[in-house]
Structures are given as structure tokens and as C-alpha cells.
Coordinates of C-alpha atoms in Angstrom, one line a residue:
M707 CA 0.3 14.8 69.4
K708 CA 0.3 15.3 65.6
K709 CA -0.8 11.6 65.1
S710 CA -3.7 11.9 67.5
I711 CA -5.0 15.1 65.8
I712 CA -4.8 13.3 62.4
Y713 CA -6.5 10.2 63.9
T714 CA -9.3 12.3 65.4
L715 CA -9.8 14.2 62.2
V716 CA -10.0 11.0 60.1
L717 CA -12.4 9.5 62.6
F718 CA -14.6 12.6 62.6
L719 CA -14.6 12.7 58.7
G720 CA -15.5 9.0 58.6
I721 CA -18.4 9.4 61.0
L722 CA -19.6 12.4 59.1
S723 CA -19.6 10.7 55.8
V724 CA -21.4 7.6 57.1
S725 CA -24.2 9.8 58.7
A726 CA -24.5 11.8 55.5
Q727 CA -25.0 8.6 53.5
S728 CA -27.8 7.3 55.8
K729 CA -29.6 10.6 55.5
E730 CA -29.3 10.5 51.7
G731 CA -30.8 7.1 51.7
K732 CA -33.7 8.2 53.8
I733 CA -34.3 11.3 51.6
D734 CA -34.1 9.1 48.4
H735 CA -36.6 6.6 49.9
K736 CA -39.0 9.4 50.9
K737 CA -38.7 10.9 47.4
L738 CA -39.3 7.6 45.8
R739 CA -42.3 6.9 48.0
K740 CA -43.7 10.3 47.3
E741 CA -43.2 10.0 43.5
F742 CA -44.8 6.5 43.6
Y743 CA -47.9 7.7 45.6
E744 CA -48.3 10.7 43.3
S745 CA -48.2 8.5 40.2
L746 CA -51.1 6.4 41.5
S747 CA -54.6 6.7 40.1
Q748 CA -57.5 7.4 42.5
D749 CA -58.5 3.7 42.3
Q750 CA -55.0 2.6 43.2
K751 CA -54.9 5.1 46.1
S752 CA -58.2 3.8 47.4
A753 CA -56.9 0.2 47.2
L754 CA -53.9 1.2 49.4
E755 CA -56.4 2.9 51.8
D756 CA -58.4 -0.3 51.9
K757 CA -55.3 -2.4 52.7
K758 CA -54.5 0.0 55.5
R759 CA -58.1 -0.2 56.8
L760 CA -58.0 -4.1 56.7
R761 CA -54.7 -4.0 58.6
K762 CA -56.3 -1.8 61.3
E763 CA -59.4 -4.0 61.5
Y764 CA -57.2 -7.1 61.9
K765 CA -55.3 -5.5 64.7
E766 CA -58.5 -4.6 66.5
I767 CA -60.0 -8.1 66.1
M768 CA -56.8 -9.7 67.4
K769 CA -56.5 -7.3 70.3
T770 CA -60.1 -8.0 71.4
S771 CA -59.3 -11.8 71.4
F772 CA -56.2 -11.5 73.5
S773 CA -55.9 -13.1 76.9
K774 CA -54.4 -11.3 79.9
E775 CA -51.1 -13.0 79.2
Q776 CA -51.1 -11.8 75.6
L777 CA -52.1 -8.3 76.7
A778 CA -49.2 -8.3 79.1
I779 CA -46.8 -9.1 76.2
V780 CA -48.3 -6.2 74.1
E781 CA -47.8 -3.8 77.0
D782 CA -44.3 -4.9 77.8
K783 CA -42.1 -1.9 77.2
T784 CA -38.8 -3.9 77.3
L785 CA -39.7 -5.9 74.1
S786 CA -39.2 -4.6 70.6
K787 CA -42.1 -4.9 68.1
Q788 CA -40.5 -7.9 66.5
E789 CA -40.0 -9.6 69.9
K790 CA -43.6 -8.9 70.8
R791 CA -44.9 -10.4 67.6
K792 CA -42.7 -13.5 68.1
A793 CA -43.8 -13.9 71.7
L794 CA -47.5 -13.4 70.8
R795 CA -47.4 -15.9 68.0
K796 CA -46.3 -18.6 70.4
T797 CA -49.3 -18.0 72.6
F798 CA -52.0 -18.0 69.8
N799 CA -54.9 -20.3 70.3
D800 CA -56.5 -22.1 67.4
K801 CA -59.0 -19.4 66.6
Q802 CA -56.3 -16.7 66.6
K803 CA -54.1 -18.8 64.4
E804 CA -57.0 -19.2 62.0
I805 CA -57.7 -15.4 62.0
F806 CA -54.0 -14.8 61.4
E807 CA -53.8 -17.2 58.4
K808 CA -57.0 -15.8 56.9
H809 CA -55.7 -12.2 57.2
K810 CA -52.3 -13.2 55.8
T811 CA -54.0 -14.8 52.8
L812 CA -56.3 -11.8 52.3
M813 CA -53.4 -9.3 52.4
K814 CA -51.4 -11.4 49.9
K815 CA -54.4 -11.4 47.5
E816 CA -54.9 -7.6 48.0
R817 CA -51.2 -7.0 47.4
E818 CA -51.2 -9.1 44.2
K819 CA -54.4 -7.3 43.0
F820 CA -52.8 -3.9 43.7
K821 CA -49.6 -4.9 42.0
A822 CA -51.6 -6.1 38.9
S823 CA -53.1 -2.6 38.6
L824 CA -49.6 -0.9 38.3
S825 CA -47.8 0.2 35.2
D826 CA -44.3 -1.1 34.5
I827 CA -42.7 2.1 36.0
Q828 CA -44.9 1.9 39.1
I829 CA -44.1 -1.8 39.5
E830 CA -40.4 -0.9 39.4
Q831 CA -40.9 1.8 42.0
F832 CA -43.1 -0.5 44.2
E833 CA -40.5 -3.3 44.1
K834 CA -37.7 -0.8 45.1
L835 CA -39.8 0.3 48.1
E836 CA -40.6 -3.3 49.0
K837 CA -37.0 -4.4 48.6
R838 CA -35.9 -1.8 51.0
K839 CA -38.5 -2.8 53.5
G840 CA -37.4 -6.4 53.1
K841 CA -33.8 -5.6 53.7
R842 CA -34.5 -4.0 57.0
G843 CA -36.3 -7.1 58.2
K844 CA -33.7 -9.5 56.9
H845 CA -30.9 -7.5 58.5
K846 CA -32.7 -7.8 61.9
K847 CA -33.3 -11.5 61.4
R848 CA -29.6 -12.1 60.7
K849 CA -28.7 -10.1 63.8
H850 CA -30.9 -12.3 66.0
K851 CA -29.6 -15.5 64.5
K852 CA -26.0 -14.6 65.5
E853 CA -27.0 -13.9 69.1

């Protein structure tokens, strides 16, 4: 009886500490993102807005070019975002592939142009934000490879 109480207590404390750490990470990330955004000049903020607008335009252009099969993939609730992207990419026709590549190149140029406008401190913050985003994606990729 005493061992089971101790075991339960240790288990509870372990779960509590893990959940507290993940919340701290989210709070730190939000704080960093807020600090980064506040440190940007008006031109830099408008560059970010332009990137966001370009992304939305790309999504709309692609969506209007989708076939019924591709729209069915988009509307499939059983697939995650990543699975939908992967399935859609396999069904792209030549024109869609061309649009995708052009957009990818354009976004890369925009990112490089934006990064060139940052100060050393801003670059450090930007890379921390990007690094975290990258880790999430890599973790998911590793998970899929094991399956």
C-alpha cells in the first residue's frame, strides 16, 4: 500500500514537471516572437505582411487549379496537414508543379531579402524562431520514418 502511494506520487510529480516544462517553452517562444516583432521597423513588418499575402495568394491560385480528386484530399478530415500536403504533391500536374516551384523560389528570395534587413540581434532571434519551427517538422518526419 505504501509503495503504491509513493509510486503514484512520483508519477504525478513527473507528469506535472513535464507539463510545466512544455508550457514554459511555449511561453518563452511567444515572448521571443513578440520581442522580435516589436523590434522590427515598419518596413520589416510590411515585408512580413507581404510574405503572408504572397502565401495566401499562392494557396488561392493552387486551390482554384485543383481537380475533384485533389479537392477531395483537401477536404479529407482523416488526414493531417502534412499527410494532405504529401498526398496532394503526388497528384500535381505539370502546371501545378511549375507554380509550386516558382512560389518556393519566390518565398526563398523574400526570406533572404527580409533576413538581410535584420540587425545581428534580430537575426539571432529570427534563427531561434526558425530553429524551433524546424525542430517540430524534423521530429514529425522522424516519427513517420519509423512507422
